[in-house]
Each structure stands twice: as C-alpha cells, then as structure tokens.
PDB file of C-alpha atoms and ligand atoms in Angstrom:
ATOM      1  CA  UNK A   1       0.188  -0.102  -0.053  1.00  0.00           C
ATOM      2  CA  UNK A   2       1.170   3.319  -0.751  1.00  0.00           C
ATOM      3  CA  UNK A   3      -1.439   5.373   1.206  1.00  0.00           C
ATOM      4  CA  UNK A   4      -2.774   7.694  -1.585  1.00  0.00           C
ATOM      5  CA  UNK A   5      -5.688   5.944  -2.327  1.00  0.00           C
ATOM      6  CA  UNK A   6      -8.696   4.197  -0.273  1.00  0.00           C
ATOM      7  CA  UNK A   7      -7.697   0.369   0.101  1.00  0.00           C
ATOM      8  CA  UNK A   8     -10.183  -1.087  -2.123  1.00  0.00           C
ATOM      9  CA  UNK A   9     -13.283  -2.342   0.081  1.00  0.00           C
ATOM     10  CA  UNK A  10     -16.480  -2.971  -0.100  1.00  0.00           C
ATOM     11  CA  UNK A  11     -18.799  -0.480   0.383  1.00  0.00           C
ATOM     12  CA  UNK A  12     -20.311   0.178   4.103  1.00  0.00           C
ATOM     13  CA  UNK A  13     -17.908  -2.446   5.252  1.00  0.00           C
ATOM     14  CA  UNK A  14     -16.168   0.469   7.340  1.00  0.00           C
ATOM     15  CA  UNK A  15     -19.154   2.465   8.976  1.00  0.00           C
ATOM     16  CA  UNK A  16     -19.868   1.927  12.433  1.00  0.00           C
ATOM     17  CA  UNK A  17     -22.515  -0.657  13.158  1.00  0.00           C
ATOM     18  CA  UNK A  18     -25.606   0.685  15.134  1.00  0.00           C
ATOM     19  CA  UNK A  19     -25.572  -0.086  19.097  1.00  0.00           C
ATOM     20  CA  UNK A  20     -27.762  -2.788  20.273  1.00  0.00           C
ATOM     21  CA  UNK A  21     -28.608  -4.179  23.390  1.00  0.00           C
ATOM     22  CA  UNK A  22     -28.298  -7.940  22.525  1.00  0.00           C
ATOM     23  CA  UNK A  23     -27.899 -10.487  25.041  1.00  0.00           C
ATOM     24  CA  UNK A  24     -31.227 -11.791  23.848  1.00  0.00           C
ATOM     25  CA  UNK A  25     -29.969 -12.360  19.997  1.00  0.00           C
ATOM     26  CA  UNK A  26     -26.572 -13.740  21.221  1.00  0.00           C
ATOM     27  CA  UNK A  27     -28.823 -16.459  23.373  1.00  0.00           C
ATOM     28  CA  UNK A  28     -30.664 -17.090  20.067  1.00  0.00           C
ATOM     29  CA  UNK A  29     -27.636 -17.734  18.182  1.00  0.00           C
ATOM     30  CA  UNK A  30     -25.877 -19.739  21.082  1.00  0.00           C
ATOM     31  CA  UNK A  31     -28.944 -22.076  20.975  1.00  0.00           C
ATOM     32  CA  UNK A  32     -28.775 -22.561  17.277  1.00  0.00           C
ATOM     33  CA  UNK A  33     -25.189 -23.623  17.589  1.00  0.00           C
ATOM     34  CA  UNK A  34     -25.809 -25.853  20.262  1.00  0.00           C
ATOM     35  CA  UNK A  35     -28.758 -27.620  18.163  1.00  0.00           C
ATOM     36  CA  UNK A  36     -26.892 -27.651  14.719  1.00  0.00           C
ATOM     37  CA  UNK A  37     -23.458 -28.163  15.847  1.00  0.00           C
ATOM     38  CA  UNK A  38     -23.854 -31.412  17.844  1.00  0.00           C
ATOM     39  CA  UNK A  39     -21.261 -32.200  20.199  1.00  0.00           C
ATOM     40  CA  UNK A  40     -19.816 -29.171  19.546  1.00  0.00           C
ATOM     41  CA  UNK A  41     -17.475 -30.455  17.194  1.00  0.00           C
ATOM     42  CA  UNK A  42     -16.735 -27.242  15.210  1.00  0.00           C
ATOM     43  CA  UNK A  43     -17.401 -24.425  17.635  1.00  0.00           C
ATOM     44  CA  UNK A  44     -17.080 -24.345  21.643  1.00  0.00           C
ATOM     45  CA  UNK A  45     -18.900 -21.262  22.213  1.00  0.00           C
ATOM     46  CA  UNK A  46     -20.261 -19.279  25.204  1.00  0.00           C
ATOM     47  CA  UNK A  47     -22.847 -16.837  24.591  1.00  0.00           C
ATOM     48  CA  UNK A  48     -20.512 -14.328  24.983  1.00  0.00           C
ATOM     49  CA  UNK A  49     -18.282 -15.289  22.384  1.00  0.00           C
ATOM     50  CA  UNK A  50     -20.936 -14.259  19.858  1.00  0.00           C
ATOM     51  CA  UNK A  51     -21.710 -10.879  18.628  1.00  0.00           C
ATOM     52  CA  UNK A  52     -24.698  -9.855  17.026  1.00  0.00           C
ATOM     53  CA  UNK A  53     -25.458  -6.613  15.687  1.00  0.00           C
ATOM     54  CA  UNK A  54     -27.666  -4.957  13.195  1.00  0.00           C
ATOM     55  CA  UNK A  55     -26.198  -3.604  10.267  1.00  0.00           C
ATOM     56  CA  UNK A  56     -27.540  -0.733   7.610  1.00  0.00           C
ATOM     57  CA  UNK A  57     -26.737  -2.976   4.625  1.00  0.00           C
ATOM     58  CA  UNK A  58     -28.029  -1.497   0.991  1.00  0.00           C
ATOM     59  CA  UNK A  59     -30.646  -4.312   0.693  1.00  0.00           C
ATOM     60  CA  UNK A  60     -31.485  -7.603   2.364  1.00  0.00           C
ATOM     61  CA  UNK A  61     -28.129  -8.869   3.574  1.00  0.00           C
ATOM     62  CA  UNK A  62     -27.179 -10.739   6.409  1.00  0.00           C
ATOM     63  CA  UNK A  63     -23.414 -12.158   7.131  1.00  0.00           C
ATOM     64  CA  UNK A  64     -21.988 -14.390   9.696  1.00  0.00           C
ATOM     65  CA  UNK A  65     -18.305 -15.359  10.202  1.00  0.00           C
ATOM     66  CA  UNK A  66     -15.833 -16.933  12.290  1.00  0.00           C
ATOM     67  CA  UNK A  67     -12.645 -15.715  13.658  1.00  0.00           C
ATOM     68  CA  UNK A  68     -10.391 -16.697  16.336  1.00  0.00           C
ATOM     69  CA  UNK A  69     -12.863 -18.577  18.209  1.00  0.00           C
ATOM     70  CA  UNK A  70     -15.507 -16.018  18.037  1.00  0.00           C
ATOM     71  CA  UNK A  71     -18.589 -15.437  15.822  1.00  0.00           C
ATOM     72  CA  UNK A  72     -19.742 -12.135  14.162  1.00  0.00           C
ATOM     73  CA  UNK A  73     -23.195 -12.160  13.149  1.00  0.00           C
ATOM     74  CA  UNK A  74     -24.481  -8.891  11.028  1.00  0.00           C
ATOM     75  CA  UNK A  75     -28.179  -8.722  10.436  1.00  0.00           C
ATOM     76  CA  UNK A  76     -29.883  -6.323   7.861  1.00  0.00           C
ATOM     77  CA  UNK A  77     -31.406  -3.816  10.252  1.00  0.00           C
ATOM     78  CA  UNK A  78     -34.654  -4.011   8.228  1.00  0.00           C
ATOM     79  CA  UNK A  79     -35.068  -7.119  10.587  1.00  0.00           C
ATOM     80  CA  UNK A  80     -34.939  -4.867  13.776  1.00  0.00           C
ATOM     81  CA  UNK A  81     -38.593  -5.019  13.781  1.00  0.00           C
ATOM     82  CA  UNK A  82     -38.791  -8.622  12.756  1.00  0.00           C
ATOM     83  CA  UNK A  83     -40.729 -11.042  15.384  1.00  0.00           C
ATOM     84  CA  UNK A  84     -38.689 -13.247  17.742  1.00  0.00           C
ATOM     85  CA  UNK A  85     -39.731 -16.576  15.824  1.00  0.00           C
ATOM     86  CA  UNK A  86     -38.414 -14.828  12.263  1.00  0.00           C
ATOM     87  CA  UNK A  87     -34.957 -13.917  14.162  1.00  0.00           C
ATOM     88  CA  UNK A  88     -35.013 -17.416  15.526  1.00  0.00           C
ATOM     89  CA  UNK A  89     -35.413 -19.009  11.805  1.00  0.00           C
ATOM     90  CA  UNK A  90     -32.860 -16.669  10.785  1.00  0.00           C
ATOM     91  CA  UNK A  91     -30.267 -17.589  13.193  1.00  0.00           C
ATOM     92  CA  UNK A  92     -30.714 -21.075  12.440  1.00  0.00           C
ATOM     93  CA  UNK A  93     -30.274 -20.145   8.699  1.00  0.00           C
ATOM     94  CA  UNK A  94     -26.951 -18.364   9.224  1.00  0.00           C
ATOM     95  CA  UNK A  95     -25.563 -20.957  11.560  1.00  0.00           C
ATOM     96  CA  UNK A  96     -26.477 -23.686   9.099  1.00  0.00           C
ATOM     97  CA  UNK A  97     -24.946 -21.717   6.370  1.00  0.00           C
ATOM     98  CA  UNK A  98     -21.399 -21.278   8.726  1.00  0.00           C
ATOM     99  CA  UNK A  99     -21.675 -24.964   9.403  1.00  0.00           C
ATOM    100  CA  UNK A 100     -22.233 -26.102   5.619  1.00  0.00           C
ATOM    101  CA  UNK A 101     -25.131 -27.770   6.631  1.00  0.00           C
ATOM    102  CA  UNK A 102     -28.509 -27.814   5.108  1.00  0.00           C
ATOM    103  CA  UNK A 103     -31.025 -25.583   7.020  1.00  0.00           C
ATOM    104  CA  UNK A 104     -34.247 -26.855   8.180  1.00  0.00           C
ATOM    105  CA  UNK A 105     -36.796 -26.561   5.733  1.00  0.00           C
ATOM    106  CA  UNK A 106     -39.467 -25.276   8.350  1.00  0.00           C
ATOM    107  CA  UNK A 107     -37.041 -22.334   9.402  1.00  0.00           C
ATOM    108  CA  UNK A 108     -36.492 -21.334   5.753  1.00  0.00           C
ATOM    109  CA  UNK A 109     -40.279 -21.263   5.561  1.00  0.00           C
ATOM    110  CA  UNK A 110     -40.729 -18.873   8.441  1.00  0.00           C
ATOM    111  CA  UNK A 111     -37.644 -16.850   7.259  1.00  0.00           C
ATOM    112  CA  UNK A 112     -38.904 -16.301   3.658  1.00  0.00           C
ATOM    113  CA  UNK A 113     -42.738 -15.708   4.879  1.00  0.00           C
ATOM    114  CA  UNK A 114     -41.124 -12.576   6.564  1.00  0.00           C
ATOM    115  CA  UNK A 115     -38.374 -11.136   4.093  1.00  0.00           C
ATOM    116  CA  UNK A 116     -40.091 -11.429   1.189  1.00  0.00           C
ATOM    117  CA  UNK A 117     -43.465  -9.756   2.385  1.00  0.00           C
ATOM    118  CA  UNK A 118     -44.592  -6.601   0.705  1.00  0.00           C
ATOM    119  CA  UNK A 119     -43.409  -4.438   3.254  1.00  0.00           C
ATOM    120  CA  UNK A 120     -39.950  -5.909   3.889  1.00  0.00           C
ATOM    121  CA  UNK A 121     -39.669  -5.987  -0.014  1.00  0.00           C
ATOM    122  CA  UNK A 122     -40.354  -2.276  -0.346  1.00  0.00           C
ATOM    123  CA  UNK A 123     -38.073  -1.279   2.837  1.00  0.00           C
ATOM    124  CA  UNK A 124     -35.138  -3.347   1.134  1.00  0.00           C
ATOM    125  CA  UNK A 125     -35.545  -1.789  -1.982  1.00  0.00           C
ATOM    126  CA  UNK A 126     -35.655   1.892  -0.738  1.00  0.00           C
ATOM    127  CA  UNK A 127     -32.248   0.842   1.267  1.00  0.00           C
ATOM    128  CA  UNK A 128     -30.880  -0.410  -1.866  1.00  0.00           C
ATOM    129  CA  UNK A 129     -31.594   2.809  -3.722  1.00  0.00           C
ATOM    130  CA  UNK A 130     -30.708   5.007  -0.981  1.00  0.00           C
ATOM    131  CA  UNK A 131     -27.687   3.817   0.358  1.00  0.00           C
ATOM    132  CA  UNK A 132     -26.344   2.159  -2.673  1.00  0.00           C
ATOM    133  CA  UNK A 133     -26.200   5.398  -4.331  1.00  0.00           C
ATOM    134  CA  UNK A 134     -23.033   7.101  -5.257  1.00  0.00           C
ATOM    135  CA  UNK A 135     -22.779  10.878  -4.369  1.00  0.00           C
ATOM    136  CA  UNK A 136     -21.460  12.432  -7.473  1.00  0.00           C
ATOM    137  CA  UNK A 137     -20.355  16.321  -7.525  1.00  0.00           C
ATOM    138  CA  UNK A 138     -18.707  16.972 -10.452  1.00  0.00           C
ATOM    139  CA  UNK A 139     -15.594  16.522 -12.411  1.00  0.00           C
ATOM    140  CA  UNK A 140     -15.054  20.479 -12.818  1.00  0.00           C
ATOM    141  CA  UNK A 141     -13.127  21.403  -9.726  1.00  0.00           C
ATOM    142  CA  UNK A 142     -12.295  25.325  -8.915  1.00  0.00           C
ATOM    143  CA  UNK A 143      -8.992  24.656 -10.585  1.00  0.00           C
ATOM    144  CA  UNK A 144      -8.953  21.532 -12.588  1.00  0.00           C
ATOM    145  CA  UNK A 145     -11.425  19.853 -14.701  1.00  0.00           C
ATOM    146  CA  UNK A 146     -10.970  15.878 -14.533  1.00  0.00           C
ATOM    147  CA  UNK A 147     -12.595  15.427 -17.670  1.00  0.00           C
ATOM    148  CA  UNK A 148      -9.676  17.092 -19.342  1.00  0.00           C
ATOM    149  CA  UNK A 149      -7.152  15.230 -17.500  1.00  0.00           C
ATOM    150  CA  UNK A 150      -8.546  12.058 -18.245  1.00  0.00           C
ATOM    151  CA  UNK A 151      -8.884  12.756 -21.907  1.00  0.00           C
ATOM    152  CA  UNK A 152      -5.190  13.901 -22.230  1.00  0.00           C
ATOM    153  CA  UNK A 153      -3.980  10.962 -20.254  1.00  0.00           C
ATOM    154  CA  UNK A 154      -5.845   8.338 -22.135  1.00  0.00           C
ATOM    155  CA  UNK A 155      -4.541   9.753 -25.409  1.00  0.00           C
ATOM    156  CA  UNK A 156      -1.079   9.970 -24.371  1.00  0.00           C
ATOM    157  CA  UNK A 157      -0.823   6.482 -22.433  1.00  0.00           C
ATOM    158  CA  UNK A 158      -3.838   4.338 -23.769  1.00  0.00           C
ATOM    159  CA  UNK A 159      -4.279   5.253 -27.274  1.00  0.00           C
ATOM    160  CA  UNK A 160      -7.607   6.811 -26.070  1.00  0.00           C
ATOM    161  CA  UNK A 161      -9.074   3.479 -25.597  1.00  0.00           C
ATOM    162  CA  UNK A 162      -9.829   2.956 -21.721  1.00  0.00           C
ATOM    163  CA  UNK A 163     -13.507   3.089 -21.356  1.00  0.00           C
ATOM    164  CA  UNK A 164     -14.331   6.250 -19.656  1.00  0.00           C
ATOM    165  CA  UNK A 165     -15.757   6.033 -15.942  1.00  0.00           C
ATOM    166  CA  UNK A 166     -17.146   8.541 -13.836  1.00  0.00           C
ATOM    167  CA  UNK A 167     -14.665  11.103 -12.886  1.00  0.00           C
ATOM    168  CA  UNK A 168     -15.645  13.195  -9.642  1.00  0.00           C
ATOM    169  CA  UNK A 169     -13.913  15.459  -7.087  1.00  0.00           C
ATOM    170  CA  UNK A 170     -14.461  14.153  -3.486  1.00  0.00           C
ATOM    171  CA  UNK A 171     -16.904  16.230  -1.487  1.00  0.00           C
ATOM    172  CA  UNK A 172     -14.527  16.505   1.491  1.00  0.00           C
ATOM    173  CA  UNK A 173     -11.070  17.298   1.272  1.00  0.00           C
ATOM    174  CA  UNK A 174      -9.209  14.303   2.355  1.00  0.00           C
ATOM    175  CA  UNK A 175      -5.809  14.405   2.731  1.00  0.00           C
ATOM    176  CA  UNK A 176      -5.115  10.395   3.569  1.00  0.00           C
ATOM    177  CA  UNK A 177      -7.105   9.312   0.415  1.00  0.00           C
ATOM    178  CA  UNK A 178      -5.966  11.224  -2.500  1.00  0.00           C
ATOM    179  CA  UNK A 179      -7.598   9.083  -5.158  1.00  0.00           C
ATOM    180  CA  UNK A 180     -10.023   6.052  -5.514  1.00  0.00           C
ATOM    181  CA  UNK A 181     -11.402   3.599  -8.165  1.00  0.00           C
ATOM    182  CA  UNK A 182     -14.451   2.159  -7.227  1.00  0.00           C
ATOM    183  CA  UNK A 183     -15.230  -0.836  -9.594  1.00  0.00           C
ATOM    184  CA  UNK A 184     -18.707  -1.319  -8.668  1.00  0.00           C
ATOM    185  CA  UNK A 185     -20.065   2.144  -9.560  1.00  0.00           C
ATOM    186  CA  UNK A 186     -17.249   2.444 -12.295  1.00  0.00           C
ATOM    187  CA  UNK A 187     -15.966   5.873 -10.676  1.00  0.00           C
ATOM    188  CA  UNK A 188     -12.758   7.805  -9.991  1.00  0.00           C
ATOM    189  CA  UNK A 189     -12.950   9.971  -7.286  1.00  0.00           C
ATOM    190  CA  UNK A 190     -10.065  12.408  -6.445  1.00  0.00           C
ATOM    191  CA  UNK A 191      -9.577  14.227  -3.362  1.00  0.00           C
ATOM    192  CA  UNK A 192     -10.932  17.750  -3.345  1.00  0.00           C
ATOM    193  CA  UNK A 193      -7.883  18.801  -1.407  1.00  0.00           C
ATOM    194  CA  UNK A 194      -5.790  18.626  -4.814  1.00  0.00           C
ATOM    195  CA  UNK A 195      -7.891  20.926  -6.565  1.00  0.00           C
ATOM    196  CA  UNK A 196      -6.021  24.112  -5.591  1.00  0.00           C
ATOM    197  CA  UNK A 197      -3.396  26.180  -7.338  1.00  0.00           C
ATOM    198  CA  UNK A 198      -0.539  25.104  -4.849  1.00  0.00           C
ATOM    199  CA  UNK A 199      -0.775  21.440  -6.330  1.00  0.00           C
ATOM    200  CA  UNK A 200       0.984  21.018  -9.773  1.00  0.00           C
ATOM    201  CA  UNK A 201      -0.828  19.759 -12.531  1.00  0.00           C
ATOM    202  CA  UNK A 202       1.457  16.773 -13.177  1.00  0.00           C
ATOM    203  CA  UNK A 203       0.655  15.532  -9.703  1.00  0.00           C
ATOM    204  CA  UNK A 204      -3.035  15.117 -10.103  1.00  0.00           C
ATOM    205  CA  UNK A 205      -2.352  13.544 -13.417  1.00  0.00           C
ATOM    206  CA  UNK A 206      -0.250  11.258 -11.666  1.00  0.00           C
ATOM    207  CA  UNK A 207      -3.066  10.354  -8.970  1.00  0.00           C
ATOM    208  CA  UNK A 208      -5.648  10.072 -11.970  1.00  0.00           C
ATOM    209  CA  UNK A 209      -3.495   7.718 -14.072  1.00  0.00           C
ATOM    210  CA  UNK A 210      -2.736   5.642 -11.150  1.00  0.00           C
ATOM    211  CA  UNK A 211      -6.565   4.968 -10.296  1.00  0.00           C
ATOM    212  CA  UNK A 212      -6.746   4.620 -14.406  1.00  0.00           C
ATOM    213  CA  UNK A 213      -4.333   1.783 -14.192  1.00  0.00           C
ATOM    214  CA  UNK A 214      -6.816   0.347 -11.679  1.00  0.00           C
ATOM    215  CA  UNK A 215      -9.053   0.142 -14.631  1.00  0.00           C
ATOM    216  CA  UNK A 216      -6.581  -1.317 -17.068  1.00  0.00           C
ATOM    217  CA  UNK A 217      -5.216  -3.983 -14.498  1.00  0.00           C
ATOM    218  CA  UNK A 218      -8.014  -5.517 -12.453  1.00  0.00           C
ATOM    219  CA  UNK A 219      -7.223  -6.993  -9.332  1.00  0.00           C
ATOM    220  CA  UNK A 220      -5.977 -10.629  -9.030  1.00  0.00           C
ATOM    221  CA  UNK A 221      -7.214 -12.982  -6.880  1.00  0.00           C
ATOM    222  CA  UNK A 222      -4.678 -15.368  -5.388  1.00  0.00           C
ATOM    223  CA  UNK A 223      -5.629 -17.898  -2.611  1.00  0.00           C
ATOM    224  CA  UNK A 224      -8.556 -15.507  -1.872  1.00  0.00           C
ATOM    225  CA  UNK A 225      -6.632 -12.602  -1.675  1.00  0.00           C
ATOM    226  CA  UNK A 226      -6.945  -9.651  -3.763  1.00  0.00           C
ATOM    227  CA  UNK A 227      -3.908  -7.936  -5.106  1.00  0.00           C
ATOM    228  CA  UNK A 228      -4.121  -4.539  -6.863  1.00  0.00           C
ATOM    229  CA  UNK A 229      -0.757  -3.271  -7.528  1.00  0.00           C
ATOM    230  CA  UNK A 230       0.464  -6.196  -9.393  1.00  0.00           C
ATOM    231  CA  UNK A 231       3.931  -6.062 -10.915  1.00  0.00           C
ATOM    232  CA  UNK A 232       2.595  -5.385 -14.355  1.00  0.00           C
ATOM    233  CA  UNK A 233       0.820  -2.415 -12.912  1.00  0.00           C
ATOM    234  CA  UNK A 234       3.997  -1.094 -10.866  1.00  0.00           C
ATOM    235  CA  UNK A 235       5.992  -1.160 -14.101  1.00  0.00           C
ATOM    236  CA  UNK A 236       3.502   0.581 -15.915  1.00  0.00           C
ATOM    237  CA  UNK A 237       2.985   3.126 -13.298  1.00  0.00           C
ATOM    238  CA  UNK A 238       6.571   4.102 -13.402  1.00  0.00           C
ATOM    239  CA  UNK A 239       6.016   4.951 -17.208  1.00  0.00           C
ATOM    240  CA  UNK A 240       4.473   8.155 -16.196  1.00  0.00           C
ATOM    241  CA  UNK A 241       5.900  11.260 -17.563  1.00  0.00           C
ATOM    242  CA  UNK A 242       6.524  12.957 -14.183  1.00  0.00           C
ATOM    243  CA  UNK A 243       6.728   9.649 -11.782  1.00  0.00           C
ATOM    244  CA  UNK A 244       9.751  10.797 -10.076  1.00  0.00           C
ATOM    245  CA  UNK A 245       8.744  14.272  -9.011  1.00  0.00           C
ATOM    246  CA  UNK A 246       5.364  12.603  -8.004  1.00  0.00           C
ATOM    247  CA  UNK A 247       6.552  10.110  -5.652  1.00  0.00           C
ATOM    248  CA  UNK A 248       8.829  13.265  -4.002  1.00  0.00           C
ATOM    249  CA  UNK A 249       5.674  15.236  -3.980  1.00  0.00           C
ATOM    250  CA  UNK A 250       3.867  12.343  -2.389  1.00  0.00           C
ATOM    251  CA  UNK A 251       6.385  12.022   0.271  1.00  0.00           C
ATOM    252  CA  UNK A 252       5.793  15.796   1.172  1.00  0.00           C
ATOM    253  CA  UNK A 253       1.909  15.061   1.328  1.00  0.00           C
ATOM    254  CA  UNK A 254       2.607  12.192   3.622  1.00  0.00           C
ATOM    255  CA  UNK A 255       4.830  13.770   5.749  1.00  0.00           C
ATOM    256  CA  UNK A 256       3.021  16.987   6.209  1.00  0.00           C
ATOM    257  CA  UNK A 257       0.181  14.961   7.439  1.00  0.00           C
ATOM    258  CA  UNK A 258       2.312  13.292   9.773  1.00  0.00           C
ATOM    259  CA  UNK A 259       3.345  16.920  11.135  1.00  0.00           C
ATOM    260  CA  UNK A 260      -0.106  17.992  11.244  1.00  0.00           C
ATOM    261  CA  UNK A 261      -1.044  14.887  13.474  1.00  0.00           C
ATOM    262  CA  UNK A 262       1.884  15.280  15.810  1.00  0.00           C
ATOM    263  CA  UNK A 263       0.790  18.835  16.566  1.00  0.00           C
ATOM    264  CA  UNK A 264      -2.666  18.042  17.107  1.00  0.00           C
ATOM    265  CA  UNK A 265      -1.347  15.083  19.533  1.00  0.00           C
TER     266      UNK A 265
HETATM  267 ZN1   ZN B 301      -4.000   1.952  -6.060  1.00  0.00          ZN
END
C-alpha cells in the first residue's frame, strides 16, 4: 500500500454498526449452534463469544463469520422489527450456512414469509436505492477539470482506448485518500484537497493515472486475497512522465500529514 488511495474495500464495510442491546440475540444464536453443531465439534462457544449487530446494509443482507474462536453476525437492520420466531429462523439459517449444513426447511419457510412480505421488500428496495447510491459532485473543480485530465492521459498513455468512468472530485478534502477507483460504481474519485493552485497539475495527473491503471489492470485473486498493485501495474505506473517528481510530492504530502497529526497530539 502506498497510502494515497483508499484500501479497495466493499462499500459500507467500514461504517460503524448500530449499537443494540443484544444478549437475547446472542442467546438465540447460541441455541442455534447448540442444536446444529451437535457435540460442539466445530465450535465451543459461550454466549459471550457471539457478537450480533444490526447493520444498515444496502438491501436485504446478513453475514456470519468465525474468527479466532468468536462468531460475528450482522443482520440487516430491516429485521430490527422482525418477530422473535423470524429472528430465530434466521439464526438457524445463518448458523447452518457457517457449518455448511442444510438448513431446516421449517426455518426457511418462516424466514421467507417475513423477508418476502411486501413491507420488507419495499423497505429493502428503498434501502438499496438510498444507501447504494453514490454521491456524484462534479468533474469540474475550482481549478482543474478531471474530464480534460482524463482525456489527455487516455490519449497519451492508452491510445484513447480506456473506457471512461464517472469522474468526480470528492465532497470532502481528504488528505489520506487522494484518489480512489470504485469498480462497482465505475467511478474515479479524486480528493478535493488537490483542486488547488498550490498543487501542480502533473501531480493530479499522476493520481488520476494511477486510478486509470486500476481500470486497465483489474485486481488479481490469489488464494482468496486480492492484489491490486501487480508487477505489471507497477511497471506501467513508472512509465508516467513525472513519476519521480510525483513520488517526491507524495512523500511531502505524507510527511505534512504526519506533522499535522503530531501537532494535534
Ligand atoms: Zn492503487
């Protein structure tokens, strides 16, 4: 990681989950483990080892994962109003999924009756539209126009063949994330902090160029891990005309950020 663009993570994954008093939920999941994981062959869990939270996913979605002897469950916040038998059915379905076991049919039926009711379908549709929407401001900044920069780089380095994504300045002046390419929304976002007369154009070009390379070189998955900055990516990146200067400018940006932090501490 070089630190000038966001770690390429799933949308929403970093937002804090909603607080919820959940001893009851933990007990329901604990019970599902006791019944499905007979003899506790795979998990020896206490109630306290299970964390259950409601989470504002875009759309109807729940997750369960196990890590270092603990289990983490996130339920769609659309289920906050679900009756107890529905939560119980969902707990069995999720635990069965974690154990790679077939879920009891009765639980499937109870879950579906609630999840596919018109009210929940409407609510999940709304959540998907509102939460899944990307905020687009504009490619035309105060000083620099990202459309022009993109077109110029595309001509110079990609024979104008790179498909154009949505280009936008970020709404906030982030100094830790200077650029970001989002595959799901086909968007390149550049930090508004760079839209300044004090920042040389070649540095913005460099950040945009880096994100353009993410379009050309999709992430490679090796053993379940994603690699974004492959060797091919890096060597092509070094072909940028102002690569050296850009690295030095980047060092300055990072150093200044640390100084600000040190002063604040
Ligand atoms: Zn990158």
